[in-house]
Amino acid sequence: MTRLLQRSLLTLLALSAALSVQAAVEIEGTSFEETITLEGTKLQLNGVGWRKRGYNKVDTTGVYLVQKASTLEDVEKLAGPKRIQLIMLQDISGATASRYFLSDFEVAASRDEFNQLITETFQMGSIYNSLRKLQKGDVVTIDIIPGKGLAASINGTPLLVPETKARYITSELMGRIFLRMYIGARTPAELRQNLLGTSKSMREAAR
C-alpha cells in the first residue's frame, strides 16, 4: 500500500469518526441521535429541550419527525410516524409520572376532547402507574404510528396497557394531544420553541 493511499484511508477514517461524534445532540448530560428509524421510516431530530417540575429539571425531551417543522400545525400535517423521546434526569415513581401525564393532558386537551378520551386517558395513566419507578437515565419513548395509534416503551421494552395487554392505544386524537403536551400553545414557551427548532437556548445553556 502506497503512502498516499494510506494517508487517504486515514483521512477517511478521521472524517468518519468526526461525523459519528456529531451524530448525536447533547443536552443536560443526555444524548439524542440526530436520526432514527421507526416503522421502517427515517426520522430526524426536530429539537431538544428539558421540562421542569417546580424547581427541578425532570427530563430532557426530543421530538422526531420525517422532516423539520417549526409550528404545531406543520407537525400535525406531516405524514408518517412521530416520536417523543424522554430521558429521565431524576428518579420518580410511576404514580408521580401518571400524575404529571394527567396534569399535562388536562392542560392540552379541551373539555370535549377530554370527555372523548376518558378510556384512553385511563389506559395511559394505568401504564405509568404500573411502573414502580422511573430512574435517572431511563429512556421513555412515545410513538405515534398512523393506522396503529400510540405506543410507549421504556429502555426499548414495550409498555402494555395493564387491563388488556394491548400494545397500542388506538386513537389518532390521543396522538395529537400528546404532541400538544410538548409543542402546543400551552406548553412552556421556551420548551416549545426548542422542540420546534426555533430556539436552541436550552441546549446552549447546558454547555
CSV table of C-alpha atoms in Angstrom, one decimal:
chain,number,residue,atom,x,y,z
A,1,MET,CA,0.0,0.0,0.0
A,2,THR,CA,1.4,3.4,-1.0
A,3,ARG,CA,1.9,6.2,1.5
A,4,LEU,CA,-0.6,8.3,-0.5
A,5,LEU,CA,-3.3,5.6,-0.2
A,6,GLN,CA,-2.5,5.1,3.5
A,7,ARG,CA,-3.0,8.9,4.1
A,8,SER,CA,-6.2,8.9,2.1
A,9,LEU,CA,-7.6,6.0,4.2
A,10,LEU,CA,-6.5,7.7,7.5
A,11,THR,CA,-8.2,10.9,6.3
A,12,LEU,CA,-11.4,9.0,5.6
A,13,LEU,CA,-11.3,7.3,8.9
A,14,ALA,CA,-10.8,10.6,10.7
A,15,LEU,CA,-13.8,12.1,8.8
A,16,SER,CA,-15.9,9.1,9.6
A,17,ALA,CA,-15.1,9.4,13.3
A,18,ALA,CA,-15.8,13.2,13.3
A,19,LEU,CA,-19.2,12.6,11.7
A,20,SER,CA,-20.1,9.9,14.2
A,21,VAL,CA,-19.2,12.3,17.0
A,22,GLN,CA,-21.5,14.9,15.5
A,23,ALA,CA,-24.4,12.4,15.0
A,24,ALA,CA,-25.8,13.0,18.5
A,25,VAL,CA,-27.1,16.1,20.2
A,26,GLU,CA,-26.1,16.6,23.9
A,27,ILE,CA,-28.2,18.3,26.5
A,28,GLU,CA,-28.1,18.2,30.3
A,29,GLY,CA,-25.7,15.2,30.1
A,30,THR,CA,-28.1,13.2,27.9
A,31,SER,CA,-27.7,12.3,24.2
A,32,PHE,CA,-30.2,12.3,21.3
A,33,GLU,CA,-29.4,10.7,18.0
A,34,GLU,CA,-29.8,13.0,15.0
A,35,THR,CA,-31.7,10.4,13.1
A,36,ILE,CA,-33.6,7.2,14.0
A,37,THR,CA,-35.6,4.6,12.1
A,38,LEU,CA,-39.2,4.0,13.2
A,39,GLU,CA,-41.6,1.6,11.4
A,40,GLY,CA,-39.1,1.5,8.5
A,41,THR,CA,-39.2,5.3,8.2
A,42,LYS,CA,-36.2,7.5,8.8
A,43,LEU,CA,-36.9,10.3,11.2
A,44,GLN,CA,-34.8,13.3,12.1
A,45,LEU,CA,-34.5,15.1,15.4
A,46,ASN,CA,-36.6,18.3,15.2
A,47,GLY,CA,-35.5,19.8,18.5
A,48,VAL,CA,-34.5,19.1,22.1
A,49,GLY,CA,-35.3,20.7,25.5
A,50,TRP,CA,-36.0,19.9,29.1
A,51,ARG,CA,-39.0,20.2,31.3
A,52,LYS,CA,-39.1,21.5,34.9
A,53,ARG,CA,-41.5,20.4,37.6
A,54,GLY,CA,-41.3,23.0,40.2
A,55,TYR,CA,-37.7,24.0,40.6
A,56,ASN,CA,-36.3,20.7,39.2
A,57,LYS,CA,-35.5,19.5,35.7
A,58,VAL,CA,-37.2,16.2,35.5
A,59,ASP,CA,-36.3,15.0,32.0
A,60,THR,CA,-34.9,16.0,28.6
A,61,THR,CA,-37.1,15.7,25.6
A,62,GLY,CA,-36.6,15.2,21.8
A,63,VAL,CA,-39.1,15.2,19.0
A,64,TYR,CA,-38.5,13.1,15.9
A,65,LEU,CA,-40.3,13.8,12.6
A,66,VAL,CA,-40.0,12.8,8.9
A,67,GLN,CA,-38.8,16.4,8.2
A,68,LYS,CA,-38.2,19.6,10.1
A,69,ALA,CA,-41.3,21.5,11.2
A,70,SER,CA,-41.4,24.8,13.2
A,71,THR,CA,-45.1,25.0,14.1
A,72,LEU,CA,-47.6,22.6,15.7
A,73,GLU,CA,-49.8,22.9,12.6
A,74,ASP,CA,-46.9,21.9,10.3
A,75,VAL,CA,-46.1,18.9,12.6
A,76,GLU,CA,-49.7,17.7,12.5
A,77,LYS,CA,-49.8,17.9,8.7
A,78,LEU,CA,-46.7,15.6,8.4
A,79,ALA,CA,-47.4,12.1,7.2
A,80,GLY,CA,-45.6,9.1,8.7
A,81,PRO,CA,-44.7,8.2,12.3
A,82,LYS,CA,-43.6,10.6,15.0
A,83,ARG,CA,-41.7,10.0,18.2
A,84,ILE,CA,-41.5,11.9,21.5
A,85,GLN,CA,-38.4,10.7,23.5
A,86,LEU,CA,-37.8,11.5,27.1
A,87,ILE,CA,-34.6,10.8,29.1
A,88,MET,CA,-35.0,11.0,32.9
A,89,LEU,CA,-32.9,13.4,34.8
A,90,GLN,CA,-34.0,12.1,38.2
A,91,ASP,CA,-35.9,9.2,39.8
A,92,ILE,CA,-39.6,9.5,40.0
A,93,SER,CA,-42.3,6.9,41.0
A,94,GLY,CA,-44.7,5.6,38.4
A,95,ALA,CA,-47.6,7.2,40.3
A,96,THR,CA,-45.8,10.6,40.0
A,97,ALA,CA,-45.3,10.0,36.3
A,98,SER,CA,-49.0,9.3,36.0
A,99,ARG,CA,-49.9,12.5,37.8
A,100,TYR,CA,-47.6,14.5,35.6
A,101,PHE,CA,-49.2,13.0,32.5
A,102,LEU,CA,-52.8,13.7,33.7
A,103,SER,CA,-51.9,17.3,34.6
A,104,ASP,CA,-50.3,18.0,31.2
A,105,PHE,CA,-53.1,16.2,29.4
A,106,GLU,CA,-55.8,18.3,31.1
A,107,VAL,CA,-53.9,21.5,30.0
A,108,ALA,CA,-53.5,20.4,26.4
A,109,ALA,CA,-57.0,18.9,25.8
A,110,SER,CA,-60.3,20.8,25.5
A,111,ARG,CA,-63.1,19.6,27.8
A,112,ASP,CA,-64.8,17.9,24.9
A,113,GLU,CA,-61.6,16.1,23.9
A,114,PHE,CA,-61.0,15.0,27.4
A,115,ASN,CA,-64.6,13.6,27.6
A,116,GLN,CA,-64.0,11.7,24.3
A,117,LEU,CA,-60.8,10.2,25.6
A,118,ILE,CA,-61.7,9.1,29.1
A,119,THR,CA,-60.9,5.4,28.3
A,120,GLU,CA,-57.7,6.2,26.6
A,121,THR,CA,-56.6,8.6,29.3
A,122,PHE,CA,-57.2,6.0,31.9
A,123,GLN,CA,-55.2,3.4,29.9
A,124,MET,CA,-52.2,5.8,29.6
A,125,GLY,CA,-52.4,6.7,33.3
A,126,SER,CA,-52.5,3.0,34.2
A,127,ILE,CA,-49.4,2.3,32.1
A,128,TYR,CA,-47.5,4.8,34.1
A,129,ASN,CA,-49.0,3.6,37.4
A,130,SER,CA,-47.9,0.1,36.6
A,131,LEU,CA,-44.2,1.2,36.8
A,132,ARG,CA,-42.7,1.0,40.2
A,133,LYS,CA,-40.1,3.7,39.4
A,134,LEU,CA,-38.6,5.7,36.5
A,135,GLN,CA,-34.9,6.0,37.2
A,136,LYS,CA,-32.4,8.6,36.1
A,137,GLY,CA,-31.1,7.7,32.7
A,138,ASP,CA,-34.2,5.7,31.7
A,139,VAL,CA,-35.3,6.4,28.1
A,140,VAL,CA,-39.1,6.6,27.6
A,141,THR,CA,-40.5,6.8,24.0
A,142,ILE,CA,-44.0,7.7,22.9
A,143,ASP,CA,-44.5,6.6,19.3
A,144,ILE,CA,-47.4,7.9,17.2
A,145,ILE,CA,-48.0,5.5,14.3
A,146,PRO,CA,-50.6,6.2,11.6
A,147,GLY,CA,-53.1,3.4,11.4
A,148,LYS,CA,-52.0,1.8,14.7
A,149,GLY,CA,-52.2,4.5,17.4
A,150,LEU,CA,-49.9,5.4,20.2
A,151,ALA,CA,-47.3,3.1,21.8
A,152,ALA,CA,-45.0,3.7,24.8
A,153,SER,CA,-41.7,1.9,25.7
A,154,ILE,CA,-39.1,2.2,28.4
A,155,ASN,CA,-35.4,1.4,27.5
A,156,GLY,CA,-36.7,-0.3,24.4
A,157,THR,CA,-39.2,-2.6,26.2
A,158,PRO,CA,-42.9,-2.0,25.2
A,159,LEU,CA,-45.2,-0.8,27.9
A,160,LEU,CA,-48.6,-2.6,27.6
A,161,VAL,CA,-52.0,-1.5,28.8
A,162,PRO,CA,-52.3,-3.4,32.1
A,163,GLU,CA,-56.0,-4.2,31.7
A,164,THR,CA,-55.9,-5.5,28.1
A,165,LYS,CA,-52.2,-6.2,27.5
A,166,ALA,CA,-52.6,-4.1,24.3
A,167,ARG,CA,-49.5,-2.6,22.7
A,168,TYR,CA,-51.3,0.4,21.1
A,169,ILE,CA,-53.8,2.9,22.3
A,170,THR,CA,-55.8,3.2,19.1
A,171,SER,CA,-56.8,6.9,19.0
A,172,GLU,CA,-55.5,9.4,16.5
A,173,LEU,CA,-56.8,12.2,18.7
A,174,MET,CA,-54.7,10.9,21.6
A,175,GLY,CA,-51.6,11.2,19.5
A,176,ARG,CA,-52.5,14.8,18.5
A,177,ILE,CA,-53.0,15.8,22.1
A,178,PHE,CA,-49.7,14.2,23.1
A,179,LEU,CA,-47.9,16.4,20.6
A,180,ARG,CA,-49.7,19.4,22.1
A,181,MET,CA,-48.5,18.5,25.5
A,182,TYR,CA,-44.9,19.2,24.2
A,183,ILE,CA,-45.3,21.7,21.4
A,184,GLY,CA,-48.7,23.2,21.9
A,185,ALA,CA,-49.6,26.7,22.7
A,186,ARG,CA,-50.0,25.9,26.5
A,187,THR,CA,-46.6,24.2,26.8
A,188,PRO,CA,-43.9,26.4,28.5
A,189,ALA,CA,-42.8,28.8,25.7
A,190,GLU,CA,-39.1,28.0,25.9
A,191,LEU,CA,-39.6,24.2,25.8
A,192,ARG,CA,-42.0,24.6,22.8
A,193,GLN,CA,-39.6,26.8,20.9
A,194,ASN,CA,-36.7,24.4,21.5
A,195,LEU,CA,-38.6,21.3,20.4
A,196,LEU,CA,-39.8,23.1,17.3
A,197,GLY,CA,-36.3,24.1,16.5
A,198,THR,CA,-36.9,27.8,16.5
A,199,SER,CA,-34.5,28.2,19.5
A,200,LYS,CA,-31.5,26.3,20.9
A,201,SER,CA,-31.4,28.2,24.2
A,202,MET,CA,-31.8,25.1,26.4
A,203,ARG,CA,-29.1,23.2,24.6
A,204,GLU,CA,-26.7,26.2,24.6
A,205,ALA,CA,-27.4,27.0,28.3
A,206,ALA,CA,-26.2,23.5,29.2
A,207,ARG,CA,-22.8,23.8,27.6
